[in-house]
XYZ file of C-alpha atoms in Angstrom:
369
model
C 0.033 0.025 -0.006
C 0.998 3.727 -0.360
C 2.208 5.076 2.955
C 3.902 8.294 1.723
C 2.692 11.000 -0.739
C 5.845 12.719 -1.044
C 7.636 9.484 -1.913
C 5.339 8.385 -4.751
C 7.776 7.926 -7.674
C 5.326 7.506 -10.610
C 1.967 8.588 -11.667
C 0.440 5.114 -11.964
C 0.134 2.552 -8.893
C -1.737 -0.842 -8.702
C -2.140 -3.778 -6.330
C -3.576 -7.185 -7.242
C -4.990 -9.200 -4.369
C -6.068 -12.808 -4.239
C -8.104 -14.794 -1.462
C -8.445 -18.767 -1.696
C -9.857 -18.996 1.923
C -12.730 -21.483 2.503
C -12.454 -22.913 -0.988
C -12.910 -19.517 -2.656
C -10.696 -18.339 -5.557
C -11.060 -14.522 -5.809
C -9.188 -11.659 -7.142
C -9.348 -7.897 -6.510
C -7.391 -5.207 -8.251
C -7.087 -1.638 -7.509
C -5.267 1.206 -9.480
C -4.710 4.765 -9.070
C -4.935 6.498 -12.465
C -4.201 10.019 -13.702
C -7.125 11.864 -14.959
C -5.433 15.126 -15.967
C -5.137 18.462 -14.148
C -3.232 16.861 -11.099
C -6.413 14.727 -10.294
C -6.730 11.182 -10.030
C -9.284 8.217 -9.923
C -9.262 4.874 -8.148
C -10.568 2.044 -10.274
C -11.148 -1.509 -9.370
C -11.773 -4.964 -10.969
C -12.794 -7.940 -9.081
C -14.487 -11.374 -9.367
C -13.538 -15.227 -9.394
C -10.290 -15.841 -10.799
C -10.330 -16.923 -14.454
C -13.776 -15.419 -15.100
C -14.802 -12.252 -16.668
C -14.143 -9.384 -14.037
C -16.433 -6.857 -12.991
C -14.824 -3.200 -13.306
C -15.829 -0.205 -11.473
C -14.616 3.139 -9.820
C -14.519 4.414 -6.234
C -14.056 7.952 -7.541
C -17.221 8.790 -9.892
C -15.430 12.277 -10.128
C -11.523 12.602 -10.243
C -10.081 13.640 -6.858
C -6.691 15.002 -5.422
C -3.582 12.720 -5.308
C -4.234 12.833 -1.327
C -7.624 11.803 -1.605
C -7.003 8.955 -4.039
C -4.277 7.652 -1.730
C -6.642 7.385 1.065
C -9.172 5.596 -0.968
C -6.630 3.314 -2.319
C -4.998 2.441 1.299
C -8.694 1.924 2.663
C -9.695 -0.489 -0.076
C -6.418 -2.541 0.229
C -6.548 -2.579 4.102
C -10.186 -3.771 3.904
C -9.422 -6.610 1.571
C -6.281 -7.730 3.315
C -8.168 -7.737 6.570
C -10.678 -10.316 5.103
C -7.860 -12.596 3.855
C -6.661 -11.358 0.424
C -2.941 -11.400 -0.282
C -0.744 -9.686 -2.677
C 0.752 -11.909 -5.512
C -0.657 -15.151 -4.419
C -0.336 -17.861 -7.455
C 0.796 -15.131 -9.996
C -1.672 -12.610 -11.687
C -4.529 -13.714 -13.782
C -5.266 -10.022 -14.860
C -2.932 -7.686 -16.539
C -3.212 -4.052 -16.013
C -2.651 -1.707 -18.944
C -0.020 0.938 -18.363
C -2.598 3.635 -17.728
C -0.083 6.624 -17.761
C -1.092 6.258 -21.495
C -4.803 6.240 -20.575
C -6.050 8.398 -23.929
C -4.526 6.182 -26.749
C -6.300 8.031 -29.580
C -7.511 4.751 -30.845
C -11.121 5.689 -31.261
C -13.773 3.259 -32.488
C -16.229 3.732 -35.126
C -19.654 4.184 -33.230
C -23.087 3.572 -34.420
C -26.534 5.336 -34.464
C -29.681 3.620 -33.966
C -32.494 3.006 -36.339
C -36.150 2.830 -35.697
C -38.320 -0.397 -36.204
C -39.902 1.445 -39.183
C -36.603 1.375 -40.896
C -35.928 -2.276 -40.688
C -37.432 -3.313 -43.889
C -35.287 -0.874 -45.672
C -31.956 -2.375 -44.292
C -33.096 -5.905 -44.308
C -33.876 -5.990 -48.195
C -31.027 -3.362 -49.294
C -28.298 -5.194 -51.156
C -25.451 -2.550 -50.005
C -26.125 -3.286 -46.399
C -24.560 -6.403 -44.655
C -26.168 -7.682 -41.175
C -24.411 -9.121 -37.926
C -25.535 -9.920 -34.605
C -25.109 -6.872 -31.929
C -23.291 -8.650 -29.126
C -24.025 -7.763 -25.639
C -20.419 -7.141 -24.405
C -18.168 -4.424 -24.185
C -16.643 -2.353 -27.341
C -12.828 -3.032 -27.700
C -10.101 -2.018 -30.155
C -7.004 -3.741 -29.508
C -3.590 -2.709 -30.849
C -0.688 -5.005 -31.248
C 2.883 -3.587 -31.779
C 5.261 -6.571 -31.761
C 4.600 -8.131 -28.149
C 3.058 -5.094 -26.774
C -0.743 -5.163 -26.605
C -3.051 -2.196 -25.742
C -6.721 -2.425 -25.225
C -9.090 0.418 -25.335
C -12.816 1.138 -24.614
C -15.381 3.109 -26.862
C -13.817 6.280 -25.414
C -10.231 5.440 -26.566
C -8.993 5.012 -22.999
C -6.462 2.206 -22.295
C -8.239 -0.662 -20.204
C -7.049 -3.737 -18.706
C -7.439 -6.839 -20.553
C -7.953 -10.567 -19.731
C -4.554 -12.475 -20.133
C -6.033 -15.097 -22.455
C -7.092 -12.364 -24.858
C -3.818 -10.876 -24.534
C -2.077 -14.255 -25.331
C -4.306 -14.648 -28.467
C -3.719 -11.500 -30.051
C -0.065 -11.707 -29.175
C 0.105 -15.110 -31.163
C -1.200 -13.526 -34.573
C 1.404 -13.547 -37.049
C 1.256 -9.705 -37.643
C 3.781 -7.353 -36.156
C 1.413 -4.304 -36.070
C -2.111 -4.948 -35.836
C -5.448 -3.145 -34.784
C -8.647 -5.275 -34.133
C -12.148 -4.032 -33.458
C -14.658 -6.027 -31.871
C -16.965 -6.699 -28.713
C -15.270 -8.396 -25.811
C -17.433 -10.831 -23.489
C -15.559 -12.576 -20.969
C -11.927 -13.213 -22.233
C -13.073 -13.552 -25.865
C -13.213 -10.713 -28.640
C -15.866 -11.307 -31.106
C -14.184 -9.548 -33.917
C -15.709 -7.590 -36.833
C -13.175 -5.100 -38.220
C -9.432 -4.933 -38.904
C -8.017 -1.429 -39.285
C -4.429 -2.245 -39.394
C -2.427 -5.056 -40.509
C 1.211 -3.895 -41.063
C -0.468 -1.087 -42.966
C -3.443 1.143 -42.678
C -6.687 -0.593 -43.646
C -9.125 2.099 -42.618
C -9.252 3.422 -46.024
C -10.356 0.114 -47.580
C -14.208 -0.767 -47.977
C -15.629 -2.764 -45.095
C -15.945 -5.860 -47.387
C -12.233 -5.813 -47.991
C -11.486 -5.476 -44.293
C -13.696 -8.262 -43.334
C -12.313 -10.491 -45.746
C -8.725 -9.781 -44.556
C -9.963 -10.187 -41.008
C -11.532 -13.509 -41.998
C -8.301 -14.630 -43.635
C -6.045 -13.687 -40.602
C -8.349 -15.530 -38.044
C -8.472 -18.730 -40.312
C -4.658 -18.484 -40.809
C -3.962 -18.593 -37.304
C -7.070 -19.572 -35.333
C -7.274 -18.554 -31.701
C -10.190 -19.656 -29.430
C -10.262 -16.418 -27.791
C -10.784 -14.391 -31.132
C -13.932 -15.260 -32.775
C -15.022 -13.816 -36.343
C -18.629 -12.384 -36.041
C -20.736 -14.184 -38.645
C -22.476 -12.024 -41.321
C -25.525 -12.214 -43.485
C -25.228 -10.757 -47.069
C -28.468 -11.390 -48.991
C -32.190 -10.487 -48.178
C -33.223 -14.086 -46.972
C -30.161 -14.601 -45.087
C -30.530 -11.334 -43.273
C -34.238 -12.261 -42.533
C -33.338 -15.651 -41.299
C -30.756 -14.412 -39.059
C -32.905 -11.620 -37.820
C -35.538 -14.072 -36.739
C -33.300 -16.440 -35.190
C -31.517 -13.706 -33.010
C -34.962 -12.632 -31.855
C -35.699 -16.336 -30.717
C -32.410 -16.255 -28.927
C -33.140 -13.193 -26.952
C -30.087 -11.694 -28.538
C -29.431 -7.933 -28.080
C -29.828 -6.884 -31.578
C -28.286 -6.381 -34.968
C -25.937 -4.128 -36.862
C -26.367 -3.132 -40.443
C -23.082 -2.038 -42.169
C -22.557 -0.517 -45.594
C -19.985 -2.861 -47.181
C -18.631 -0.123 -49.502
C -17.762 2.308 -46.862
C -14.491 3.065 -45.144
C -13.679 2.946 -41.337
C -14.545 6.461 -39.700
C -13.742 6.866 -36.038
C -16.330 8.403 -34.069
C -20.127 8.805 -34.246
C -21.818 10.666 -36.966
C -24.262 13.362 -36.021
C -26.816 11.408 -37.751
C -27.052 8.129 -39.763
C -24.007 6.628 -41.112
C -22.498 3.825 -42.774
C -22.993 1.424 -39.847
C -26.386 1.319 -37.824
C -27.857 -0.728 -34.941
C -31.137 -1.864 -33.997
C -31.797 -3.351 -30.533
C -34.513 -5.856 -29.608
C -34.853 -4.596 -26.209
C -33.991 -0.952 -25.173
C -30.994 -0.144 -23.193
C -29.613 3.244 -22.034
C -26.966 4.745 -19.845
C -28.204 6.756 -16.793
C -26.548 8.611 -13.615
C -27.250 7.112 -10.443
C -28.705 9.930 -8.401
C -29.803 8.307 -4.912
C -29.236 5.185 -2.904
C -32.572 3.564 -1.752
C -33.064 0.772 0.891
C -32.910 -3.008 -0.005
C -30.250 -2.976 -2.804
C -31.997 -0.280 -4.996
C -30.789 2.838 -6.738
C -32.621 5.770 -8.216
C -31.339 6.696 -11.811
C -31.726 9.828 -13.659
C -30.830 11.591 -17.262
C -29.768 14.842 -18.090
C -31.829 17.611 -19.779
C -31.296 21.210 -20.490
C -32.481 22.151 -17.201
C -30.679 19.600 -15.099
C -31.085 15.874 -13.949
C -34.552 14.262 -14.496
C -35.117 11.567 -11.784
C -36.615 8.746 -13.460
C -36.902 5.229 -11.733
C -35.785 3.018 -8.981
C -33.748 -0.036 -10.068
C -32.978 -3.220 -7.983
C -29.219 -4.188 -7.973
C -28.759 -7.972 -8.341
C -26.691 -9.832 -5.762
C -23.848 -10.496 -8.204
C -23.190 -6.610 -8.522
C -21.981 -4.253 -6.184
C -24.052 -1.131 -5.371
C -22.969 1.464 -7.861
C -21.592 4.887 -6.183
C -23.558 8.058 -6.537
C -22.754 9.748 -9.637
C -21.568 6.842 -11.557
C -23.042 6.040 -15.002
C -24.791 2.669 -15.468
C -26.364 0.549 -18.058
C -30.361 -0.550 -17.744
C -32.270 -2.465 -20.070
C -35.959 -1.784 -20.081
C -38.865 -2.428 -22.268
C -40.007 1.203 -22.837
C -40.284 4.554 -21.165
C -43.650 6.424 -20.405
C -43.838 9.801 -22.008
C -45.048 12.057 -19.289
C -43.020 10.565 -16.276
C -40.075 9.193 -18.262
C -40.200 6.113 -15.877
C -38.822 2.988 -17.137
C -41.150 -0.120 -17.598
C -39.298 -3.260 -16.431
C -35.830 -2.082 -15.870
C -33.111 -4.423 -15.434
C -29.607 -3.373 -13.973
C -26.711 -4.482 -16.315
C -23.719 -3.038 -14.491
C -21.722 0.151 -14.433
C -20.276 1.768 -17.512
C -16.653 2.975 -17.035
C -16.762 3.942 -20.874
C -19.673 6.045 -20.698
C -19.337 9.773 -19.519
C -22.318 11.433 -17.777
C -22.865 13.749 -20.743
C -23.944 10.816 -22.832
C -26.716 10.162 -20.217
C -29.504 12.410 -21.964
C -33.241 11.964 -21.611
C -33.521 12.073 -25.550
C -31.970 8.521 -25.711
C -35.431 7.074 -24.369
C -37.426 4.660 -26.253
C -41.004 5.698 -25.375
C -43.955 3.330 -25.510
C -46.213 3.876 -28.584
C -49.791 5.154 -28.606
C -50.854 1.552 -30.116
C -49.529 -0.196 -26.977
C -51.137 2.206 -24.637
C -54.490 1.786 -26.452
C -54.480 -1.526 -28.541
C -57.439 -2.064 -30.831
């Protein structure tokens, strides 16, 4: 643990703790990360060793170095008092060197389409369709043996060791993959660099190169996202994914280059979700594992709904951003119908938690014939 503010030699500190008491096999990771302007955050990852770890922060807003150290020391002290120890049986989780937090490796982000637009893209010969995986967006850069993973903000994040090993094993010196991370697997759908820039190529060219690379050097932790091309294939896959309760689908213009960021509207890559999800701000803690969430409006935060936090999640701190799945929102109150807590979103800033993201119930649902 850090005990001397003056003696701190570097802007990044981390500790990895493990617990095997009473048959358990758990890990807990804590990092102090620079956030600019001499401010810092304290981030954590925890869970059963070898499984997908839950990530979070103990500082919804950056704090001074002194405050960050107090939080860091308190967390480490609490965990060691409960039987955790440092360095037990090696590390199963690799922290990214977060002094390089903003990597500049921004992903191409998608706008949503309405149900009324579906038939257009299902039948359009210029758009391919893929499953929208319910994971975390990741771009991964390989330079020799060095591997850097980023979230949808372009910030460096920690990756599971099996995924790092899989990327490192690919026979390309400099590589940039794009995909959705679930557990320790990256479901790959784009390739933007392979010893030269691919971002100016059309999507069909990039996807073909990605498929060839993964087929030439198969890695269990790197999976190619299947694609439907023709109308009948897209319609069949769409029906199958609905039956499987998948998150949704993505339509991609096969002739478009890779463009980082999110277009103001439309764009060459579009998403449709079967169930609505949104990012919201935690505005209050309630009794019995429940929090109140809100969204930003022009006049401030609109309080909306109470959401139960499942037992396999920690209570998110006030001010943090969380992901909620719901059926629809009511127009007058903005309350969510059947909200389900999915977890904290370290890659979503509060400014994105706007009221305009809501999917409202239609009049035909309120007053069926």
